[in-house]
C-alpha positions as a printed NumPy array, in Angstrom:
array([[ -48.987,   24.276, -136.361],
       [ -50.15 ,   24.62 , -140.088],
       [ -48.221,   21.663, -142.447],
       [ -46.339,   20.642, -139.103],
       [ -43.372,   21.32 , -136.905],
       [ -40.709,   21.382, -139.179],
       [ -42.373,   24.04 , -141.236],
       [ -44.018,   25.93 , -138.164],
       [ -42.819,   28.941, -137.579],
       [ -42.476,   28.624, -133.755],
       [ -40.307,   25.442, -134.054],
       [ -37.02 ,   27.327, -133.344],
       [ -38.21 ,   29.409, -130.476],
       [ -39.153,   26.248, -128.895],
       [ -36.029,   23.895, -129.754],
       [ -34.069,   27.154, -128.158],
       [ -36.244,   27.611, -125.479],
       [ -36.44 ,   23.732, -124.357],
       [ -32.589,   23.694, -124.983],
       [ -32.18 ,   26.861, -122.217],
       [ -34.448,   25.212, -119.965],
       [ -32.373,   21.594, -120.204],
       [ -29.086,   23.483, -119.794],
       [ -29.784,   26.064, -116.773],
       [ -28.922,   23.847, -114.255],
       [ -25.603,   22.359, -115.778],
       [ -24.387,   25.208, -117.313],
       [ -26.265,   28.414, -116.847],
       [ -24.663,   31.343, -119.131],
       [ -25.475,   28.377, -122.223],
       [ -28.78 ,   28.522, -120.925],
       [ -28.747,   32.771, -120.997],
       [ -27.211,   32.511, -124.045],
       [ -29.585,   30.476, -126.026],
       [ -31.953,   32.8  , -124.832],
       [ -30.527,   35.545, -125.978],
       [ -29.539,   33.798, -129.503],
       [ -33.643,   33.648, -129.91 ],
       [ -34.243,   37.392, -129.052],
       [ -31.239,   38.531, -131.401],
       [ -32.428,   36.397, -134.139],
       [ -35.799,   37.466, -134.131],
       [ -34.479,   41.219, -134.353],
       [ -32.686,   40.53 , -137.164],
       [ -35.522,   38.449, -138.98 ],
       [ -33.669,   35.315, -139.082],
       [ -35.962,   33.417, -137.072],
       [ -39.917,   34.402, -137.34 ],
       [ -41.094,   36.16 , -134.571],
       [ -43.904,   34.963, -132.223],
       [ -47.655,   34.871, -133.025],
       [ -50.367,   35.151, -131.417],
       [ -50.603,   31.455, -131.238],
       [ -47.323,   30.342, -129.749],
       [ -46.051,   33.672, -127.887],
       [ -45.981,   31.893, -124.762],
       [ -43.103,   30.222, -125.259],
       [ -40.695,   33.013, -124.243],
       [ -41.877,   31.501, -120.595],
       [ -38.876,   29.178, -121.007],
       [ -36.835,   31.542, -120.434],
       [ -38.427,   32.129, -117.064],
       [ -38.429,   28.559, -116.398],
       [ -34.678,   28.11 , -116.721],
       [ -34.064,   31.619, -114.664],
       [ -35.836,   29.487, -111.705],
       [ -33.585,   26.437, -112.595],
       [ -30.72 ,   28.849, -112.195],
       [ -31.411,   30.701, -108.944],
       [ -32.281,   27.099, -107.688],
       [ -28.453,   25.491, -108.023],
       [ -26.073,   28.401, -109.446],
       [ -23.918,   30.492, -107.432],
       [ -24.752,   33.813, -106.428],
       [ -23.19 ,   35.594, -108.9  ],
       [ -24.53 ,   33.525, -111.755],
       [ -28.19 ,   34.431, -109.87 ],
       [ -27.453,   38.236, -110.213],
       [ -26.153,   37.822, -113.804],
       [ -29.137,   35.748, -114.582],
       [ -32.138,   38.023, -112.643],
       [ -30.387,   40.764, -114.334],
       [ -30.187,   39.179, -117.863],
       [ -34.249,   37.96 , -117.796],
       [ -35.194,   42.009, -117.178],
       [ -32.917,   42.831, -120.193],
       [ -35.166,   39.769, -122.086],
       [ -38.455,   40.978, -120.579],
       [ -37.711,   43.96 , -122.289],
       [ -36.643,   42.678, -125.555],
       [ -39.912,   40.289, -125.832],
       [ -42.122,   43.541, -124.608],
       [ -41.003,   45.126, -127.85 ],
       [ -41.033,   42.683, -130.222],
       [ -44.993,   41.815, -128.599],
       [ -46.166,   45.188, -129.665],
       [ -43.927,   46.188, -132.346],
       [ -45.828,   46.638, -135.38 ],
       [ -42.325,   45.642, -137.171],
       [ -42.769,   42.275, -135.684],
       [ -45.899,   40.269, -133.483],
       [ -48.145,   43.419, -134.045],
       [ -49.639,   43.423, -130.851],
       [ -49.64 ,   39.391, -130.727],
       [ -53.692,   39.491, -131.341],
       [ -54.063,   40.922, -127.311],
       [ -53.824,   44.399, -127.849],
       [ -56.009,   47.21 , -130.577],
       [ -53.385,   47.748, -133.17 ],
       [ -52.399,   51.789, -133.406],
       [ -51.634,   53.114, -136.285],
       [ -49.374,   56.12 , -135.187],
       [ -45.919,   53.686, -134.623],
       [ -44.299,   51.922, -131.996],
       [ -43.503,   54.882, -129.919],
       [ -47.762,   55.476, -129.613],
       [ -48.256,   52.   , -128.621],
       [ -45.869,   51.449, -126.126],
       [ -46.874,   53.912, -123.798],
       [ -50.278,   52.528, -123.638],
       [ -49.878,   48.553, -123.868],
       [ -46.025,   48.665, -123.002],
       [ -46.125,   48.933, -119.323],
       [ -49.052,   46.254, -118.563],
       [ -46.874,   43.379, -120.986],
       [ -43.846,   44.224, -119.493],
       [ -45.457,   44.045, -115.981],
       [ -46.959,   40.996, -116.567],
       [ -43.659,   39.497, -118.135],
       [ -41.858,   40.257, -114.754],
       [ -44.728,   39.09 , -112.785],
       [ -44.282,   35.408, -114.76 ],
       [ -40.389,   35.676, -113.987],
       [ -40.9  ,   36.552, -110.245],
       [ -43.361,   33.814, -109.905],
       [ -40.949,   31.232, -111.693],
       [ -37.982,   33.373, -109.402],
       [ -39.881,   32.646, -105.547],
       [ -40.094,   28.711, -106.98 ],
       [ -36.467,   28.682, -107.606],
       [ -35.372,   30.832, -104.574],
       [ -37.476,   28.576, -102.19 ],
       [ -35.998,   25.296, -103.483],
       [ -32.708,   27.011, -102.592],
       [ -33.674,   27.636,  -99.332],
       [ -35.389,   24.174,  -98.72 ],
       [ -32.149,   22.483,  -99.852],
       [ -30.156,   24.954,  -97.76 ],
       [ -31.833,   24.651,  -94.446],
       [ -31.672,   20.589,  -94.704],
       [ -27.916,   20.789,  -94.943],
       [ -27.815,   23.381,  -92.073],
       [ -29.908,   21.169,  -90.073],
       [ -27.36 ,   18.086,  -91.551],
       [ -24.014,   20.032,  -90.392],
       [ -25.84 ,   20.584,  -86.806],
       [ -26.584,   17.585,  -86.07 ],
       [ -23.125,   16.631,  -86.968],
       [ -21.756,   19.497,  -85.542],
       [ -23.962,   18.81 ,  -82.292],
       [ -23.133,   15.233,  -81.857],
       [ -19.25 ,   15.97 ,  -82.543],
       [ -19.521,   18.881,  -79.371],
       [ -20.87 ,   15.625,  -77.084],
       [ -17.722,   13.237,  -78.348],
       [ -15.174,   16.084,  -77.665],
       [ -16.647,   16.889,  -74.138],
       [ -16.904,   13.445,  -73.341],
       [ -13.272,   13.132,  -74.045],
       [ -12.135,   16.808,  -72.612],
       [ -14.087,   15.419,  -69.292],
       [ -12.59 ,   12.377,  -69.176],
       [  -8.781,   13.532,  -70.314],
       [  -9.155,   16.32 ,  -67.531],
       [ -10.053,   13.393,  -65.062],
       [  -6.333,   11.545,  -66.476],
       [  -4.689,   14.342,  -66.459],
       [  -5.744,   15.387,  -62.877],
       [  -4.921,   12.113,  -61.306],
       [  -1.589,   11.49 ,  -63.226],
       [  -0.62 ,   14.976,  -61.846],
       [  -1.611,   13.597,  -58.171],
       [   0.429,   10.715,  -58.823],
       [   3.194,   12.6  ,  -59.928],
       [   3.395,   14.981,  -57.482],
       [   2.603,   11.992,  -54.356],
       [   5.71 ,    9.957,  -56.372],
       [   7.72 ,   13.143,  -56.87 ],
       [   7.661,   14.096,  -53.011],
       [   8.039,   10.82 ,  -51.796],
       [  10.836,    9.959,  -53.869],
       [  12.745,   12.931,  -53.292],
       [  12.505,   12.825,  -49.616],
       [  13.762,    8.755,  -49.879],
       [  16.733,   10.163,  -51.996],
       [  17.154,   12.741,  -49.834],
       [  17.404,   11.123,  -46.509],
       [  19.519,    8.487,  -48.289],
       [  22.277,   10.483,  -49.225],
       [  22.088,   12.689,  -46.096],
       [  22.703,    9.799,  -44.218],
       [  25.235,    8.232,  -46.128],
       [  26.867,   11.615,  -45.589],
       [  26.529,   11.407,  -41.8  ],
       [  27.525,    7.851,  -41.529],
       [  30.901,    7.968,  -42.995],
       [  32.713,    5.304,  -40.474],
       [  29.943,    2.595,  -41.131],
       [  30.652,   -0.603,  -42.761],
       [  31.131,   -0.547,  -46.977],
       [  27.591,   -2.377,  -47.186],
       [  25.795,   -0.098,  -45.533],
       [  26.892,    3.119,  -47.542],
       [  27.   ,    1.135,  -51.101],
       [  22.836,    0.013,  -49.768],
       [  22.218,    3.862,  -48.916],
       [  23.533,    4.597,  -52.39 ],
       [  21.655,    2.144,  -54.041],
       [  18.558,    3.488,  -52.428],
       [  19.564,    7.14 ,  -53.344],
       [  20.04 ,    5.567,  -57.304],
       [  16.977,    3.891,  -57.092],
       [  14.981,    6.446,  -55.992],
       [  16.31 ,    8.79 ,  -58.839],
       [  15.488,    6.429,  -61.288],
       [  12.05 ,    5.369,  -60.189],
       [  10.994,    9.329,  -60.132],
       [  11.859,    9.975,  -63.699],
       [  10.427,    6.5  ,  -64.879],
       [   7.725,    7.092,  -63.061],
       [   7.378,   10.761,  -64.568],
       [   7.93 ,    8.947,  -68.36 ],
       [   4.999,    6.349,  -67.11 ],
       [   2.648,    8.95 ,  -66.432],
       [   3.546,   11.456,  -69.722],
       [   3.025,    8.149,  -71.578],
       [   0.023,    7.291,  -71.001],
       [  -2.826,    7.708,  -74.071],
       [  -6.232,    6.282,  -74.659],
       [  -4.862,    3.396,  -75.817],
       [  -2.79 ,    2.728,  -72.994],
       [   0.994,    3.512,  -73.24 ],
       [   2.493,    4.599,  -76.092],
       [   5.787,    2.7  ,  -78.431],
       [   8.724,    2.262,  -76.212],
       [  10.737,    5.233,  -74.68 ],
       [  13.983,    6.432,  -76.456],
       [  16.857,    5.305,  -75.023],
       [  20.96 ,    6.128,  -76.046],
       [  20.886,    3.851,  -78.297],
       [  18.564,    5.937,  -80.557],
       [  21.205,    8.984,  -80.44 ],
       [  22.92 ,    7.843,  -83.593],
       [  19.806,    7.811,  -85.678],
       [  18.158,   10.692,  -84.453],
       [  21.712,   12.486,  -85.665],
       [  21.389,   11.301,  -88.685],
       [  17.979,   12.314,  -89.32 ],
       [  19.037,   15.543,  -88.117],
       [  21.663,   15.889,  -90.874],
       [  19.399,   14.721,  -93.48 ],
       [  17.66 ,   18.271,  -92.271],
       [  20.441,   20.097,  -92.984],
       [  22.405,   20.161,  -90.139],
       [  26.141,   20.076,  -89.677],
       [  26.293,   17.958,  -86.725],
       [  29.928,   16.639,  -85.132],
       [  29.471,   13.522,  -83.264],
       [  32.31 ,   12.592,  -81.   ],
       [  32.825,   10.294,  -77.365],
       [  35.404,   10.311,  -74.622],
       [  35.877,    7.326,  -71.905],
       [  34.288,    4.1  ,  -71.591],
       [  30.399,    4.319,  -71.71 ],
       [  28.609,    3.309,  -69.019],
       [  25.327,    1.724,  -68.785],
       [  22.542,    4.549,  -67.296],
       [  19.098,    3.723,  -65.985],
       [  16.084,    3.907,  -68.557],
       [  14.966,    7.293,  -67.079],
       [  18.553,    8.647,  -67.53 ],
       [  19.126,    7.357,  -70.992],
       [  15.356,    8.998,  -71.934],
       [  16.496,   11.979,  -70.289],
       [  20.029,   12.202,  -72.54 ],
       [  17.703,   11.657,  -75.514],
       [  15.547,   14.526,  -74.858],
       [  17.761,   17.042,  -74.108],
       [  20.102,   16.006,  -77.448],
       [  16.608,   16.412,  -79.281],
       [  15.738,   19.406,  -77.847],
       [  19.247,   20.968,  -78.733],
       [  19.334,   19.869,  -82.137],
       [  16.047,   20.661,  -82.532],
       [  17.047,   24.186,  -81.156],
       [  19.381,   24.671,  -83.495],
       [  17.625,   24.159,  -86.441],
       [  14.776,   26.621,  -85.563],
       [  17.148,   29.718,  -84.939],
       [  20.255,   28.896,  -86.749],
       [  18.22 ,   27.535,  -89.945],
       [  19.773,   25.079,  -92.653],
       [  23.063,   24.282,  -92.419],
       [  24.034,   25.445,  -88.821],
       [  27.03 ,   23.661,  -87.332],
       [  26.348,   21.677,  -84.513],
       [  28.93 ,   20.368,  -82.35 ],
       [  27.63 ,   17.33 ,  -80.073],
       [  30.212,   15.728,  -77.528],
       [  29.476,   12.867,  -74.81 ],
       [  32.126,   12.612,  -72.012],
       [  32.296,    9.285,  -70.095],
       [  35.166,    9.87 ,  -67.903],
       [  33.824,   11.175,  -65.008],
       [  31.789,   10.365,  -62.435],
       [  29.132,   10.566,  -64.641],
       [  27.933,   11.655,  -68.896],
       [  29.241,   14.792,  -68.998],
       [  26.911,   15.815,  -72.543],
       [  28.522,   19.158,  -74.35 ],
       [  26.215,   20.554,  -76.988],
       [  27.476,   23.773,  -78.811],
       [  25.851,   25.857,  -82.   ],
       [  26.279,   28.903,  -84.176],
       [  24.365,   31.588,  -82.738],
       [  22.812,   34.282,  -85.27 ],
       [  22.921,   37.503,  -84.101],
       [  18.735,   37.713,  -84.255],
       [  18.537,   34.365,  -82.197],
       [  16.746,   34.481,  -78.421],
       [  16.998,   30.865,  -77.184],
       [  14.127,   30.721,  -74.791],
       [  17.233,   31.865,  -71.855],
       [  20.222,   30.982,  -70.257],
       [  21.415,   30.677,  -66.552],
       [  22.918,   34.184,  -65.95 ],
       [  19.593,   35.256,  -64.687],
       [  18.574,   36.891,  -68.148],
       [  15.077,   37.65 ,  -69.189],
       [  14.037,   35.348,  -71.92 ],
       [  12.772,   37.414,  -74.714],
       [  10.478,   34.373,  -75.827],
       [   8.412,   32.151,  -73.259],
       [   8.628,   28.778,  -73.949],
       [   9.466,   25.228,  -72.301],
       [  12.621,   23.877,  -74.138],
       [  15.716,   24.908,  -71.845],
       [  13.401,   24.683,  -68.906],
       [  12.165,   21.326,  -69.901],
       [  15.503,   20.552,  -70.404],
       [  16.413,   21.246,  -66.897],
       [  14.172,   19.462,  -65.65 ],
       [  14.945,   16.508,  -67.089],
       [  18.41 ,   16.566,  -65.752],
       [  17.634,   17.312,  -62.491],
       [  15.391,   14.223,  -62.248],
       [  17.82 ,   12.058,  -63.739],
       [  19.948,   13.615,  -60.776],
       [  22.444,   15.836,  -62.357],
       [  22.417,   19.61 ,  -63.352],
       [  22.31 ,   21.532,  -66.494],
       [  23.41 ,   24.7  ,  -67.945],
       [  23.444,   26.667,  -70.973],
       [  23.631,   30.246,  -72.47 ],
       [  25.498,   32.002,  -75.461],
       [  29.267,   32.052,  -75.078],
       [  30.555,   34.024,  -77.891],
       [  29.1  ,   33.018,  -80.963],
       [  28.188,   30.218,  -79.992],
       [  24.832,   28.804,  -77.659],
       [  26.219,   25.909,  -75.337],
       [  24.111,   23.747,  -73.215],
       [  26.184,   21.601,  -70.938],
       [  24.737,   18.603,  -69.295],
       [  26.105,   16.392,  -66.231],
       [  23.795,   12.821,  -65.79 ],
       [  25.576,   11.108,  -62.347],
       [  26.367,    6.933,  -62.943],
       [  25.866,    6.697,  -59.323],
       [  28.291,    4.488,  -58.817],
       [  30.321,    3.722,  -56.251],
       [  33.689,    5.892,  -56.93 ],
       [  31.477,    8.804,  -57.472],
       [  29.848,    8.403,  -53.939],
       [  33.161,    8.079,  -52.535],
       [  34.228,   11.3  ,  -54.338],
       [  30.925,   12.786,  -52.345],
       [  32.057,   11.675,  -49.144],
       [  35.403,   13.027,  -49.764],
       [  33.921,   16.334,  -50.808],
       [  32.164,   16.515,  -47.843],
       [  34.718,   15.917,  -45.797],
       [  36.574,   18.608,  -47.081],
       [  34.166,   21.102,  -46.581],
       [  33.814,   20.49 ,  -43.247],
       [  37.149,   20.011,  -42.084],
       [  37.845,   24.01 ,  -43.595],
       [  34.475,   25.475,  -42.056],
       [  35.149,   23.531,  -38.808],
       [  31.669,   22.47 ,  -38.295],
       [  33.18 ,   18.783,  -37.025],
       [  30.3  ,   16.137,  -36.653],
       [  27.963,   18.397,  -35.597],
       [  28.208,   20.871,  -38.568],
       [  27.6  ,   17.368,  -40.781],
       [  24.017,   16.859,  -38.89 ],
       [  23.006,   20.283,  -39.4  ],
       [  24.313,   20.262,  -42.937],
       [  22.33 ,   16.331,  -43.05 ],
       [  19.121,   18.237,  -41.511],
       [  18.967,   21.115,  -44.316],
       [  19.444,   18.802,  -46.535],
       [  16.837,   16.327,  -46.046],
       [  14.277,   19.413,  -45.012],
       [  14.83 ,   20.911,  -48.33 ],
       [  13.817,   17.467,  -50.235],
       [  10.018,   17.965,  -50.174],
       [  10.858,   21.77 ,  -51.452],
       [  13.214,   21.365,  -54.272],
       [  13.511,   17.973,  -55.142],
       [  15.212,   18.72 ,  -58.33 ],
       [  18.084,   20.082,  -56.682],
       [  18.597,   17.8  ,  -53.933],
       [  18.729,   15.011,  -56.217],
       [  21.741,   16.87 ,  -58.242],
       [  24.429,   16.115,  -56.294],
       [  27.837,   16.608,  -58.436],
       [  30.746,   14.744,  -56.937],
       [  33.436,   17.511,  -56.362],
       [  33.105,   21.372,  -55.263],
       [  33.169,   22.904,  -59.012],
       [  30.329,   20.412,  -60.066],
       [  28.48 ,   21.26 ,  -57.071],
       [  28.644,   25.198,  -58.131],
       [  27.961,   24.118,  -61.095],
       [  24.441,   22.654,  -59.944],
       [  23.395,   25.621,  -58.424],
       [  24.257,   27.464,  -61.816],
       [  21.764,   24.992,  -63.53 ]])
């Protein structure tokens, strides 16, 4: 170094190459810039050229390349590789040219100028520098592949562990679903038969004492309520047991307020004196109202006007829901037999809930509105008497007499296993029977 490091001609090249290596993994473009600054300053004679005792400082650029290929992204790797190719060409020129390092003591001097010297020695030195650069780059790429393999191995192990857990959960869930489906089928069949048998016996035993008729009515109503409650319990089973308590009729008000906050214009009204419904019937009413409001918001958008009316004045709760129907809307089909443009479970699911609650549901476009009408019977004695009177009137009109009544009850009983929902839905008047058939 002669007089010392501060006065040594290789001090600045050493500092710049050291900084280039230090910044390579942190700021790769700054690292490349430092190498470019060194070569540019030497071309302009700002920094002395490399001499024979410190030309190897140039190799710091290739060491920085190894760190860049190890830690940087693909785009940066390509830029760094291209930049070092250019750097190697400039290094070759300055190490051979008589204007700079003049062969750095390796090559015999040629007095015909740089062109002849580069033709004789340039390819040898350039190939040597590229070989050193390729060795450093190979180390960087090998380190990158090693880390990538470790990351992939860890990700694969985590994926396999997650897959095993998911398979176990899937098997358990499938078994639970199968058990729940089998249990639901057994209960639905049995309870529907009980309800049908009780109703048929009550219609055929008009001359029995009032206590017997009331007992039969209570059996039918309890069977329907148990059917809905069983379905609610089966659907509510989760990994940690039962979910939160199911909604009731008192939750309809908060539901309407939430939907109003979602920019629905809901008009809520009631008429008559409210009657206490079973837990399953209350859940059915809440879910039907929830589905109607959700459909109105989904198909009509924000600002859709919805009218909701609960009529308690008849033998059961009658629910009317009407919402604006955009010209481009298609809401799951209607009860007129038209094919639905969109496959969904909205209206079929509401109809099933209404049937399981002992009632019926009709839906479809009505002018510029989409209307849903639901009837849920109370199961009271007054409703029973109305049903008996309707049955007597039909028997008298047909002239069937007692034999016709027996045939009617037998047909009702036989239809129960195959169509429990329709059997359970027994509106108390002829008009309501027709509505039930449409639902």
